[in-house]
Coordinates of C-alpha atoms in Angstrom, one line a residue:
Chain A
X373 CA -64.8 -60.9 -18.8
X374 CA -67.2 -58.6 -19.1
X375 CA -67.6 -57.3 -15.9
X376 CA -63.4 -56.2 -15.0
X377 CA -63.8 -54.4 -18.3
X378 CA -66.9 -52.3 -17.0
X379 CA -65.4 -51.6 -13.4
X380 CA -61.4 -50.8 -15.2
X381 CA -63.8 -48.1 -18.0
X382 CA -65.9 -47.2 -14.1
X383 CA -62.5 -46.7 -12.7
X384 CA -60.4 -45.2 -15.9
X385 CA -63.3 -42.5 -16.2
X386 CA -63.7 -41.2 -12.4
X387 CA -59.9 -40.8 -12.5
X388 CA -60.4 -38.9 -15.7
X389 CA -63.0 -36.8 -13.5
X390 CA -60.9 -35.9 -11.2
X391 CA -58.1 -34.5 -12.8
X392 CA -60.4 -32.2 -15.0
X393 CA -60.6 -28.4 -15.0
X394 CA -64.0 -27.5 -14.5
X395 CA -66.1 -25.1 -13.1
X396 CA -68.4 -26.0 -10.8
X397 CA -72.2 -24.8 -10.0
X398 CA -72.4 -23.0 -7.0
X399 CA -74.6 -24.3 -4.3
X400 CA -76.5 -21.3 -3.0
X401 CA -77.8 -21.2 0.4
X402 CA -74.5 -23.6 0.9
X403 CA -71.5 -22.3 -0.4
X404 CA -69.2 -20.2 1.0
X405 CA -67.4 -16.8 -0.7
X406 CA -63.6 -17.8 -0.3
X407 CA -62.8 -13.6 -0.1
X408 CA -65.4 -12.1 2.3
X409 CA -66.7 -15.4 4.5
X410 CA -70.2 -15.1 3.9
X411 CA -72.6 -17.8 2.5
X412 CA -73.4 -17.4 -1.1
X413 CA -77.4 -17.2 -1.2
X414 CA -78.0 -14.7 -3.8
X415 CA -78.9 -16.2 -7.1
X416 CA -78.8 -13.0 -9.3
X417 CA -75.1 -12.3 -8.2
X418 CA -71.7 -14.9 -7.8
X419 CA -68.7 -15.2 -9.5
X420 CA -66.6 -18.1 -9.5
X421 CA -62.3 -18.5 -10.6
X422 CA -61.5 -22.4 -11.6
X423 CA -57.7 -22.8 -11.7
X424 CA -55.7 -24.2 -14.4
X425 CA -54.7 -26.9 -11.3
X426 CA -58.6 -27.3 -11.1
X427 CA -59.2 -25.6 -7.9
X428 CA -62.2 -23.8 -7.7
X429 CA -62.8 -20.5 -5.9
X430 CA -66.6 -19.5 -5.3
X431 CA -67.7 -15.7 -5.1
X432 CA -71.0 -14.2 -3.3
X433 CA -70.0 -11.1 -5.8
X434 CA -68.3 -9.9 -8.5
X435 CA -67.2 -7.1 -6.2
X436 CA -65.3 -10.2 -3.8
X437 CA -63.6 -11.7 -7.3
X438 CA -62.0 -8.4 -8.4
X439 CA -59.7 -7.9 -5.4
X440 CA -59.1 -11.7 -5.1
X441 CA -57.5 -11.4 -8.8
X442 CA -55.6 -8.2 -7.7
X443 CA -54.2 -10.1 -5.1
X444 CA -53.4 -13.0 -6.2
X445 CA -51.8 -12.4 -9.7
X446 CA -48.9 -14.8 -10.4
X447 CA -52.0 -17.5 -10.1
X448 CA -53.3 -18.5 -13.4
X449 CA -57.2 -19.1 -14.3
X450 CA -58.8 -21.6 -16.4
X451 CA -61.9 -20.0 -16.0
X452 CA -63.3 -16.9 -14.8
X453 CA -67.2 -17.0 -14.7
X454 CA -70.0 -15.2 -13.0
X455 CA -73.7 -15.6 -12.3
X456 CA -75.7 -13.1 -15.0
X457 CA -78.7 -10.8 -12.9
X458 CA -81.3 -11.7 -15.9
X459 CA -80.6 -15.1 -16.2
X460 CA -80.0 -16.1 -12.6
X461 CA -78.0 -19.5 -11.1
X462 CA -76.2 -20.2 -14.1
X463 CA -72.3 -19.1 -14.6
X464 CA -71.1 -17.7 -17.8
X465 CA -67.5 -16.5 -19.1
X466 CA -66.8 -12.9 -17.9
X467 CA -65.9 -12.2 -21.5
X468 CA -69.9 -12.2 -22.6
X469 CA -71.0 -10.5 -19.3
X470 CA -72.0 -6.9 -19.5
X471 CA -71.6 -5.2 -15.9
X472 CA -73.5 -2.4 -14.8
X473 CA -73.8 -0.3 -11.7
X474 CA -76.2 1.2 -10.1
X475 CA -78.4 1.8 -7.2
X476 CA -81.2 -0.5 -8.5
X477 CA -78.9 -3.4 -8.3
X478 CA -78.3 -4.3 -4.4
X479 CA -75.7 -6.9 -4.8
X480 CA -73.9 -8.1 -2.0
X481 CA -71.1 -6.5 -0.9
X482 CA -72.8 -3.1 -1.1
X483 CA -70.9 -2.2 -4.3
X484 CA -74.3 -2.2 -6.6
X485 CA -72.9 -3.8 -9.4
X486 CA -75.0 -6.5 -11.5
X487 CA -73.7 -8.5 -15.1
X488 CA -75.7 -9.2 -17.2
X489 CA -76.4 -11.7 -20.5
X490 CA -78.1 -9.5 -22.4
X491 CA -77.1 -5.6 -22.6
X492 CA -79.9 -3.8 -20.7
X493 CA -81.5 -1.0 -22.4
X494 CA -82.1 1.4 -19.8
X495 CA -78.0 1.9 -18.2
X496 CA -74.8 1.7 -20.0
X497 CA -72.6 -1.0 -19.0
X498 CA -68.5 -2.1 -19.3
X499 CA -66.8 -5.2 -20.4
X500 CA -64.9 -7.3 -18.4
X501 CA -61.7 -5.7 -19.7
X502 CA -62.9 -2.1 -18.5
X503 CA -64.2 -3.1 -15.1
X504 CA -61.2 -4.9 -14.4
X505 CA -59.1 -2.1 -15.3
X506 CA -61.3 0.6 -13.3
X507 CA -63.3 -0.8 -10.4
X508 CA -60.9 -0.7 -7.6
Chain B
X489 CA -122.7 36.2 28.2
X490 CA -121.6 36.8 24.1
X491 CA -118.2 35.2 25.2
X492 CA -119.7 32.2 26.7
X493 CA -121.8 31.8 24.2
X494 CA -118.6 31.8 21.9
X495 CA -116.9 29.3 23.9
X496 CA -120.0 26.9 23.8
X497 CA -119.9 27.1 19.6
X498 CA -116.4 26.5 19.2
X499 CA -117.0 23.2 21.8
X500 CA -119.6 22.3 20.0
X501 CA -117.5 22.9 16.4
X502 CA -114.5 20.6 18.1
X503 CA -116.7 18.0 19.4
X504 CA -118.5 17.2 16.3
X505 CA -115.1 16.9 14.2
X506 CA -114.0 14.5 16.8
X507 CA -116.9 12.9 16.5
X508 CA -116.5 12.8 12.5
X509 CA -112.6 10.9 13.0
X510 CA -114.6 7.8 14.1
X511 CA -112.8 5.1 12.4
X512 CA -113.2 3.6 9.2
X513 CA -114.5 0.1 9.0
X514 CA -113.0 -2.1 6.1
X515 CA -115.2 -5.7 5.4
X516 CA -116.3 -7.6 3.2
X517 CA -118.5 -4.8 1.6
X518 CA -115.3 -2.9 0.6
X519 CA -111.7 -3.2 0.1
X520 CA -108.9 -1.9 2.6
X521 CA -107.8 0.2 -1.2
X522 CA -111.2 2.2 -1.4
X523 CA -111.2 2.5 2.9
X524 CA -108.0 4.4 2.5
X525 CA -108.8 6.2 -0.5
X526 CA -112.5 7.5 1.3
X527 CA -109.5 8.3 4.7
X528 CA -108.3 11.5 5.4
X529 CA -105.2 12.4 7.1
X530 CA -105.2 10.8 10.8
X531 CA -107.7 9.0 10.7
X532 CA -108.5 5.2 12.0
X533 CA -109.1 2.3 9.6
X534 CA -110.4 -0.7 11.3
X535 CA -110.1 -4.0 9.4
X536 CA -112.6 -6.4 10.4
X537 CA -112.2 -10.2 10.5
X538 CA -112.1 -11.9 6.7
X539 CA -109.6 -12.7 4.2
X540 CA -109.1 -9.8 1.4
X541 CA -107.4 -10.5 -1.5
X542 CA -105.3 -7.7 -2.0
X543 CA -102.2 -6.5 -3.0
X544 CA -100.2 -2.9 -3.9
X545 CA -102.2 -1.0 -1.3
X546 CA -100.3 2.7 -1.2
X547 CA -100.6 4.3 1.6
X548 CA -100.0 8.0 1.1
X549 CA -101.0 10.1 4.0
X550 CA -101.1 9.1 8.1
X551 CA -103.4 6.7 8.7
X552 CA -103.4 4.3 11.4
X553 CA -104.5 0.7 10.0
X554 CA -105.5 -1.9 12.6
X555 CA -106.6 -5.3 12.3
X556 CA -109.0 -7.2 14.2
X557 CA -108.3 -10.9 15.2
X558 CA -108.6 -13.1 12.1
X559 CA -108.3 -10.0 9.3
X560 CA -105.6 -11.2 6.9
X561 CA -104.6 -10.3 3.8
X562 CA -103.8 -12.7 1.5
X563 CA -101.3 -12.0 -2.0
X564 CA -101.7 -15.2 -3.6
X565 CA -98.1 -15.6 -4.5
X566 CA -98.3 -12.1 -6.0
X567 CA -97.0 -8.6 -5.5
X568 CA -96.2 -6.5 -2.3
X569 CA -99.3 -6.1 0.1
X570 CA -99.0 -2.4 1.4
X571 CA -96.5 0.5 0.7
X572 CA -95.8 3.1 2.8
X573 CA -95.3 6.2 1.3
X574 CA -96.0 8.8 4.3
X575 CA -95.1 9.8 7.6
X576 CA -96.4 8.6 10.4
X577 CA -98.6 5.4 9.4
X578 CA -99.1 2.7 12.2
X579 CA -100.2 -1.0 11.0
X580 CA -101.0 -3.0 13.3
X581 CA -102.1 -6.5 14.6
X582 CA -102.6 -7.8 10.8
X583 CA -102.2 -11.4 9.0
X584 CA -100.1 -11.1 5.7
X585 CA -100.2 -13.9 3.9
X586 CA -98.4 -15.0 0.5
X587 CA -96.1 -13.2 -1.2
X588 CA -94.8 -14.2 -4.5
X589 CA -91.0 -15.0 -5.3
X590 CA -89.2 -12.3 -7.8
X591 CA -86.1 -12.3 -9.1
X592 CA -86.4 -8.7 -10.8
X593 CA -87.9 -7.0 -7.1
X594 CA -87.6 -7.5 -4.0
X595 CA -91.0 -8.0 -2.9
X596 CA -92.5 -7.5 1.0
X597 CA -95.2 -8.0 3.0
X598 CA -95.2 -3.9 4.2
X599 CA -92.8 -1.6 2.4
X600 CA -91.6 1.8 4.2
X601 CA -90.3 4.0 1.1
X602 CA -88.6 7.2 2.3
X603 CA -90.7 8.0 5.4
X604 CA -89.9 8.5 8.8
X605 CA -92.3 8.0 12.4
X606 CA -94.0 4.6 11.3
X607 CA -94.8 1.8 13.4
X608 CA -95.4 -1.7 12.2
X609 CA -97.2 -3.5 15.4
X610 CA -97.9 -7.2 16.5
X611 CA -98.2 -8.1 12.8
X612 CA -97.9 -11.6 12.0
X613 CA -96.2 -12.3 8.2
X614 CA -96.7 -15.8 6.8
X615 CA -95.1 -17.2 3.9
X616 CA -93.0 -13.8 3.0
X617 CA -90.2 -13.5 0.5
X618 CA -89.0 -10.3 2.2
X619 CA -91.0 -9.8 5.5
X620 CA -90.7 -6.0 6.4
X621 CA -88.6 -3.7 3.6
X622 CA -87.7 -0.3 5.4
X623 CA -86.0 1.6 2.7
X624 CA -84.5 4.8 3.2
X625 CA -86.3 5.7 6.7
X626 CA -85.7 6.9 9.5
X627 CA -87.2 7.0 13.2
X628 CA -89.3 4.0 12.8
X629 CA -90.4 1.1 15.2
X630 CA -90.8 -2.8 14.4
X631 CA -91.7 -4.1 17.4
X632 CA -93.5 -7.2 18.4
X633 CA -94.1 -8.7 15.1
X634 CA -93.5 -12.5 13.7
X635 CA -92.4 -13.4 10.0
X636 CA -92.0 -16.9 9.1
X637 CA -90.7 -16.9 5.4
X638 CA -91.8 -19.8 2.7
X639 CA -87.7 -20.4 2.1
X640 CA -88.4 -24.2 1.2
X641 CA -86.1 -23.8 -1.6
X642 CA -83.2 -21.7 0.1
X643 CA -81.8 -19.8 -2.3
X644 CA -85.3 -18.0 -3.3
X645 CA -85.4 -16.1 0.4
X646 CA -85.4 -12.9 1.0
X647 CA -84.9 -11.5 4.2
X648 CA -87.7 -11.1 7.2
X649 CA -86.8 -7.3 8.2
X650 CA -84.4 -5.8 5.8
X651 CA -83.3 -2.2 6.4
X652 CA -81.4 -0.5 3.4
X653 CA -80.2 3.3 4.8
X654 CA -81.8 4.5 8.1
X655 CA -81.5 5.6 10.9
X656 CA -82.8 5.6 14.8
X657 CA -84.8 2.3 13.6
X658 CA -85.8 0.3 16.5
X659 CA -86.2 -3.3 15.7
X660 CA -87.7 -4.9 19.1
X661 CA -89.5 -8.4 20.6
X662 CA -89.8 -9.9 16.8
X663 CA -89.6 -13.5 16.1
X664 CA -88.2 -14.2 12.7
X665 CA -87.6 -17.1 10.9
X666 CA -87.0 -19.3 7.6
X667 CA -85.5 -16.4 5.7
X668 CA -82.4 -15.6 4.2
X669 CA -81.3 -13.2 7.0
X670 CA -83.7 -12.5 10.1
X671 CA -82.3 -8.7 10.9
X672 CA -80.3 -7.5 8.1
X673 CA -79.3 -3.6 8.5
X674 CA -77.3 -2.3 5.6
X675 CA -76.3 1.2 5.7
X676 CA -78.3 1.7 9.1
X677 CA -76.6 4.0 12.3
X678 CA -77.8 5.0 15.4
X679 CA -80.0 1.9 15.6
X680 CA -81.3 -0.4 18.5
X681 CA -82.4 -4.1 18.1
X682 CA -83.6 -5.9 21.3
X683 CA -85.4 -9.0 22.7
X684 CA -85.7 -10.6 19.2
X685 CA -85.8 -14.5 18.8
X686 CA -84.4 -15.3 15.0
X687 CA -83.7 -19.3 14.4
X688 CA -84.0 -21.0 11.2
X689 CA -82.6 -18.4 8.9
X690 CA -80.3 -20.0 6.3
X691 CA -77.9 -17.3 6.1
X692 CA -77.4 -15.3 9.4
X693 CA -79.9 -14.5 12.0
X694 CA -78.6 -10.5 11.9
X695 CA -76.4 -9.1 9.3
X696 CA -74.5 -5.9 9.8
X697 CA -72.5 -4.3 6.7
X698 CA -71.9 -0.7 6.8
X699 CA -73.8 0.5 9.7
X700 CA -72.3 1.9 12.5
X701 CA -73.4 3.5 16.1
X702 CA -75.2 0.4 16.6
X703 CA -76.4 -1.6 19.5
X704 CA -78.1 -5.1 20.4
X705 CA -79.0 -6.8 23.6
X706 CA -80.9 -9.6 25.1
X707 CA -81.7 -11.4 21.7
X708 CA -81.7 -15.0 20.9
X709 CA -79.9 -16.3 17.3
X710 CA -80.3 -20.4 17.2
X711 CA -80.2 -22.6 14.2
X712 CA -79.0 -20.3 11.8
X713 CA -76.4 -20.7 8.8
X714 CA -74.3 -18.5 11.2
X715 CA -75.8 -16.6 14.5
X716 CA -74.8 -12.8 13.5
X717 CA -72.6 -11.3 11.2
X718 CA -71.4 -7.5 11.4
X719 CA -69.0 -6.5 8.4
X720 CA -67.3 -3.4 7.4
X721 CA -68.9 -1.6 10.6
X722 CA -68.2 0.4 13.7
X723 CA -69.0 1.2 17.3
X724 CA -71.4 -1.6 17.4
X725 CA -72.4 -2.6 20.8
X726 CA -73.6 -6.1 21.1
X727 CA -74.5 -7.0 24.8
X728 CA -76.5 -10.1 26.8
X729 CA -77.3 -11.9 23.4
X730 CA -77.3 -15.5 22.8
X731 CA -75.8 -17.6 20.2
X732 CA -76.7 -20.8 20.0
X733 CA -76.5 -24.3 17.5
X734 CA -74.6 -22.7 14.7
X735 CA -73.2 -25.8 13.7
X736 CA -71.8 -26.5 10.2
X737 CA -68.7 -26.3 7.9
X738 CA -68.5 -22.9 7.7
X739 CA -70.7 -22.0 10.4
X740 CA -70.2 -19.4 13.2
X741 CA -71.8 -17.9 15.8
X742 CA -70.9 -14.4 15.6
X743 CA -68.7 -13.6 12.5
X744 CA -66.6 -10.3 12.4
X745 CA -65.4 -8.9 9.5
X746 CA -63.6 -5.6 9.1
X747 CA -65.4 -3.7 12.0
X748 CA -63.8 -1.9 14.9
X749 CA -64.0 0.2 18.2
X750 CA -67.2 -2.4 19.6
X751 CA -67.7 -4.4 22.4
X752 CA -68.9 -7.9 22.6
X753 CA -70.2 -8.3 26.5
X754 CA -71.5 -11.0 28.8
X755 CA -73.1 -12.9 25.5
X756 CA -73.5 -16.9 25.6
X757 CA -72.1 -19.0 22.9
X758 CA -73.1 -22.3 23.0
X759 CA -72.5 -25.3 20.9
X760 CA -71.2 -23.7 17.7
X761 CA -68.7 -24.7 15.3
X762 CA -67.3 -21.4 16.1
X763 CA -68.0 -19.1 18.6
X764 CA -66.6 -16.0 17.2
X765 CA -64.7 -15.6 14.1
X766 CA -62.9 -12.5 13.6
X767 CA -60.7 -11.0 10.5
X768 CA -59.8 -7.3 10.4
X769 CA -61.4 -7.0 13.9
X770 CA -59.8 -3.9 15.4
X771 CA -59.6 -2.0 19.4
X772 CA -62.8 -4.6 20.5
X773 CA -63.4 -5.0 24.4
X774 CA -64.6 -8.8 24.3
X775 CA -65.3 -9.1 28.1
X776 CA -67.4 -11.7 30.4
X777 CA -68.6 -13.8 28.1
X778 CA -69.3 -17.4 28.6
X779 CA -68.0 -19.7 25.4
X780 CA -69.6 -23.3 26.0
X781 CA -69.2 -26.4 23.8
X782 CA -67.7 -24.7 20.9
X783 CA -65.8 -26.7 18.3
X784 CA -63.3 -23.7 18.5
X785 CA -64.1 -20.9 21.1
X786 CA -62.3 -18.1 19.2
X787 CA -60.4 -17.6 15.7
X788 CA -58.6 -14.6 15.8
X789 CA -56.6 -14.0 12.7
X790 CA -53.6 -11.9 12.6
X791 CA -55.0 -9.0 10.9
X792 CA -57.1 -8.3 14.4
X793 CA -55.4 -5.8 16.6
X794 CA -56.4 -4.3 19.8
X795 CA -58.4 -7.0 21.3
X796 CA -58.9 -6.4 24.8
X797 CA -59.8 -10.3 25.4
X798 CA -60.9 -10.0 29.3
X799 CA -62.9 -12.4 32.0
X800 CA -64.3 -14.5 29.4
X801 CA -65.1 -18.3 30.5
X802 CA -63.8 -20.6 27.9
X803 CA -65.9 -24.2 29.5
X804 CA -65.6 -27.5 27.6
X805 CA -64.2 -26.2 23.9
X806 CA -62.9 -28.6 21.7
X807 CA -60.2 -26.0 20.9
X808 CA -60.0 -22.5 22.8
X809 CA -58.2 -20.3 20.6
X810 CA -56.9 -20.2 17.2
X811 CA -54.9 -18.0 15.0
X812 CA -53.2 -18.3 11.7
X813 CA -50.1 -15.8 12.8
X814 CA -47.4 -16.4 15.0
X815 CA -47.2 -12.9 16.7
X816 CA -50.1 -11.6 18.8
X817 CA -51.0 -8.0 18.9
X818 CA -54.4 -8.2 21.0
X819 CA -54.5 -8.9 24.9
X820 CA -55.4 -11.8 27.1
X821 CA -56.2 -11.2 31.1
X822 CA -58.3 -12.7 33.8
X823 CA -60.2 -15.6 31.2
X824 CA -61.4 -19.1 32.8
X825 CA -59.7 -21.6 30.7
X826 CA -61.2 -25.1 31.6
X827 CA -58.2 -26.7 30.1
X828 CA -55.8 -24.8 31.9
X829 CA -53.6 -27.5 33.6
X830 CA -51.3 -24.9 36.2
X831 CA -52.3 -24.7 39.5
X832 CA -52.9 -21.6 42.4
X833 CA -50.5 -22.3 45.5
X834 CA -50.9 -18.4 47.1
X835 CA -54.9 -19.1 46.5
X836 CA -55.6 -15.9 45.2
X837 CA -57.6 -17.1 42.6
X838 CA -55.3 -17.0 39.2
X839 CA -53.3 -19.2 38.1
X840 CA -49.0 -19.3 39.2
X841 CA -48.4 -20.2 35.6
X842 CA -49.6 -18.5 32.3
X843 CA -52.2 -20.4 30.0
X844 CA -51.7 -20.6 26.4
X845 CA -54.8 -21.3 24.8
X846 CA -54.0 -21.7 21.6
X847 CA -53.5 -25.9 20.7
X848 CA -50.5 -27.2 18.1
X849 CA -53.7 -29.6 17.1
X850 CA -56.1 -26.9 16.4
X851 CA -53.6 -25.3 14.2
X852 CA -52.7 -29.0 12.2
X853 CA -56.6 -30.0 11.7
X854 CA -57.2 -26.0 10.6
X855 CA -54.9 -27.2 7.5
X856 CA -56.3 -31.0 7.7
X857 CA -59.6 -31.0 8.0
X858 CA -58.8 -35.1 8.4
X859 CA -56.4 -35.0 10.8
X860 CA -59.4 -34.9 13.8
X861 CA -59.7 -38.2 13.7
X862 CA -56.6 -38.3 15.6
X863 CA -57.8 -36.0 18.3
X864 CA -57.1 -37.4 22.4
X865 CA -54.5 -39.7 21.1
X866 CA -52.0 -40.5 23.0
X867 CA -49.1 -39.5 20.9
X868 CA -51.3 -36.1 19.6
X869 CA -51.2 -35.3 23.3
X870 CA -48.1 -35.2 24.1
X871 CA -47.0 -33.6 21.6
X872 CA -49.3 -31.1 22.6
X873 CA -48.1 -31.0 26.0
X874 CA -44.6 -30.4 24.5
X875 CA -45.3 -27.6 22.6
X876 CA -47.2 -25.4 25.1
X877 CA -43.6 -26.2 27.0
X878 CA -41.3 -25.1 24.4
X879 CA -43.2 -23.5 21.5
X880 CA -42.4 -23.5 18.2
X881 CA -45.6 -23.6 16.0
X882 CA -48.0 -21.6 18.6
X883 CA -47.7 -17.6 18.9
X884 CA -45.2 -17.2 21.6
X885 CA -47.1 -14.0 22.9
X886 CA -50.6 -15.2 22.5
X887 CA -50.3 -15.5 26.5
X888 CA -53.3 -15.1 29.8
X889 CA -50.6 -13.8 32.1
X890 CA -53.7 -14.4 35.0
X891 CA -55.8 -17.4 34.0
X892 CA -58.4 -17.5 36.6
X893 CA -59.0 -20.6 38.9
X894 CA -62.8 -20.1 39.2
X895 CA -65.6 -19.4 35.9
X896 CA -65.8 -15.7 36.7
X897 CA -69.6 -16.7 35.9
X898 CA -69.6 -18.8 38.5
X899 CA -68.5 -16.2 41.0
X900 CA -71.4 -14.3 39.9
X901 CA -73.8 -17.1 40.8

């Protein structure tokens, strides 16, 4: 008896899986940005959307999730992550991102604009509520 | 007699300083730093044969650097091996080896920093994280070099020849490979690449975003993420240029993006999963080229206007064309379409009944990714056959009115 009760918990938990809302890591150097086409291969920059459906929309820039959200705003978002310049590959909530630009950081789609974990001394930065508001 | 006697001084004066710019010999007694520090402006530094371990070499006045066989220059994994920081430097026929990984700078093998009138010859650039960095510059030359990058792990590449603002850069008979992007010009006009093999890149084998006046010919892209890319650009000429192997899920061999007023002539595509994808693509003349083996020959969504789509040869594509729109605003004339079905009773060589490339099937698997599997049946093509007789899912306009009989490449054989 052992063994139908293993494969039903094998079974009961993939289906589980499957219907969660997660984000997902992106796969640089294999993923594609669902806004501009290009392959995502720059670990310092990405951004990601996960929907409250679980669909999950990969970014090669924070510059190529902004006017994806402006035009597409009826849809709602679980999540709304992106990759942070000092601590690169990993996703974080927008909320605890500090964005900066300028001409030091080259991020992908020309717009020079880097997030960061930790506030960097040297530039000021904006919130995700300010950037939102004011970058396009 | 006093003149002559002048004349001979000054002679003399001229040939001992010409004598005094014999080159400067860098070896194992000292580094290539203290030969160009002992250099004055124009001279010659000869490197002889050796390994130097040596990195952050500035270069601040003209000099002309050359290598003799087996001189390399090994980083060890660290920092950037020489910097360019004046006018007119040439560097030429040397080994760099080794350059570390960074996620803070972009690190290369030769940096050009605000200069203009420097050549980088015949190097060869092993294990690079970005081969050859020209940063605001203009007027310079790349020519006959070869940078294979250490991208094992392929998100830590950088690019082999990066250009970030320029100008009149020509970028000529390189081999690049195992980078992120071979050619990638960003903010670069009035530019020329040519004769350049690039193959093994993971991203694109040349990347264009906001450069314009550009042109490229007689270059080979194979085996790349995608072949080229050219975003957000204009007037870009690309001519006699072969894209080859692309394949993947999202691969393509020449991806447009944004760019208008160019022209895409007699290029090869071969074997990709798409020849050429274009979005935003805008008054293009896409004439004589050959599209062979594709998976899809051409997408062409309906944001592209313009197109001038002429005496292309579209030979043993799974799928021709493909569009997400049901109207058509670009033109279609005088194209070999090998599944073109009509027939040519006058003989003049085009077709008695228009072709319309675009396929119901291509459009259902574009949404179904699974619904190939039911590609060549039967009942898939006849309703096929249907359609292009009565359409109702394809674009109505996207129309050759004169389909041509004959490859027009095979005319020119």
């Amino acid at each position: 008896m052992r063994f139908p009760r293993l494969l039903f918990s094998i079974c009961f938990i993939s289906v589980f899986l499957a219907c969660s809302v997660e984000p997902e890591p992106i796969n640089f150097g294999n993923d594609h940005c669902i806004y501009c086409k290009m392959t995502i291969s720059d670990p310092k920059y990405g951004a990601e959307l996960v929907t409250d459906k679980g669909r999950v929309y990969k970014f090669d820039a924070v510059e190529c999730m902004l006017p994806y959200l402006k035009e597409n705003p009826e849809t709602k978002f679980s999540y709304i992550m992106a990759v942070a310049y000092d601590e690169p590959n990993k996703l974080k909530n927008v909320e605890e991102l500090h964005f900066v630009q300028n001409e030091n950081f080259k991020s992908p789609m020309g717009k020079n604009l880097a997030s960061f974990a930790n506030q960097p001394k040297e530039f000021e930065s904006l919130n995700w509520t300010q950037l939102k508001d004011n970058f396009y | 007699m006093i003149r002559y006697f002048l004349s001979a001084f000054f002679f003399a004066i001229l040939f001992s300083a010409s004598l005094s710019a014999k080159p400067i010999i860098a070896n194992s007694n000292n580094s290539i730093k203290e030969s160009i520090l002992q250099a004055i402006a124009y001279d010659t530094i000869i490197i002889k044969p050796g390994v130097y371990y040596e990195n952050l070499i500035s270069i601040e006045k003209p000099l002309t650097i050359i290598g003799e066989v087996g001189a390399i220059v090994d980083s060890q994994e660290g920092d950037e091996i020489f910097i360019v920081q004046s006018d007119g430097v040439i560097i030429q026929n040397l080994t760099l080896k080794n350059i570390g990984v960074s996620y803070i700078k972009d690190r290369a093998a030769i940096r050009l920093n605000r200069v203009r009138d420097v050549k980088i010859l015949n190097n060869t650039l092993i294990n690079t994280f970005f081969g050859i960095y020209l940063q605001k510059s203009n007027n310079c030359i790349v020519d006959g070099n070869k940078v294979i990058g250490g991208a094992q792990d392929e998100s830590t590449a950088g690019n082999a020849i990066h250009i970030w603002q320029g100008k009149r850069i020509q970028v000529t008979n390189n081999e690049v490979s195992f980078h992120r992007d071979g050619i990638y010009f960003e903010f670069v006009d009035e530019s020329y690449i040519a004769n350049n093999l690039s193959k093994n890149n993971m991203r694109y084998g040349l990347h264009f975003m906001f450069s314009n006046y550009d042109q490229y010919e007689n270059n080979r892209f194979q085996d790349n993420g995608s072949g080229v890319a050219v975003m957000f650009s204009k007037h870009i000429e690309m001519r006699d240029n072969q894209f080859l192997d692309n394949w993947g899920g999202a691969s393509y061999g020449l991806l447009l993006k944004e760019i208008s007023d160019g022209s895409i002539e007699n290029n090869n595509f071969s074997r990709n999963t798409v020849g050429i994808y274009a979005e935003g693509a805008n008054r293009l003349s896409i004439k004589s080229n050959l599209f062979h083996n594709n998976g899809k020959a051409m997408d062409i969504k309906g944001n592209s206007l313009d197109n001038q789509i002429i005496k292309n040869d579209f030979v043993g594509n799974t799928f021709e064309v493909l569009t997400n729109s049901k109207s058509n605003l670009n033109h279609f004339e005088g194209n070999y379409w090998s599944q073109y079905s009509g027939y040519d009773l006058n003989k003049d060589g085009i077709g008695d009944v228009p072709h319309r490339p675009v396929n119901l099937f291509a459009i259902v698997t574009d949404k179904i990714p699974a619904a190939s599997m039911l590609l060549h049946s039967f009942l898939v093509n006849s309703l096929d056959a249907a359609e292009r007789l009565f359409p109702q899912f394809i674009p109505e306009q996207l129309i050759d009115q004169k389909p041509k009989i004959k490859p027009n490449h095979y005319d020119q054989d």
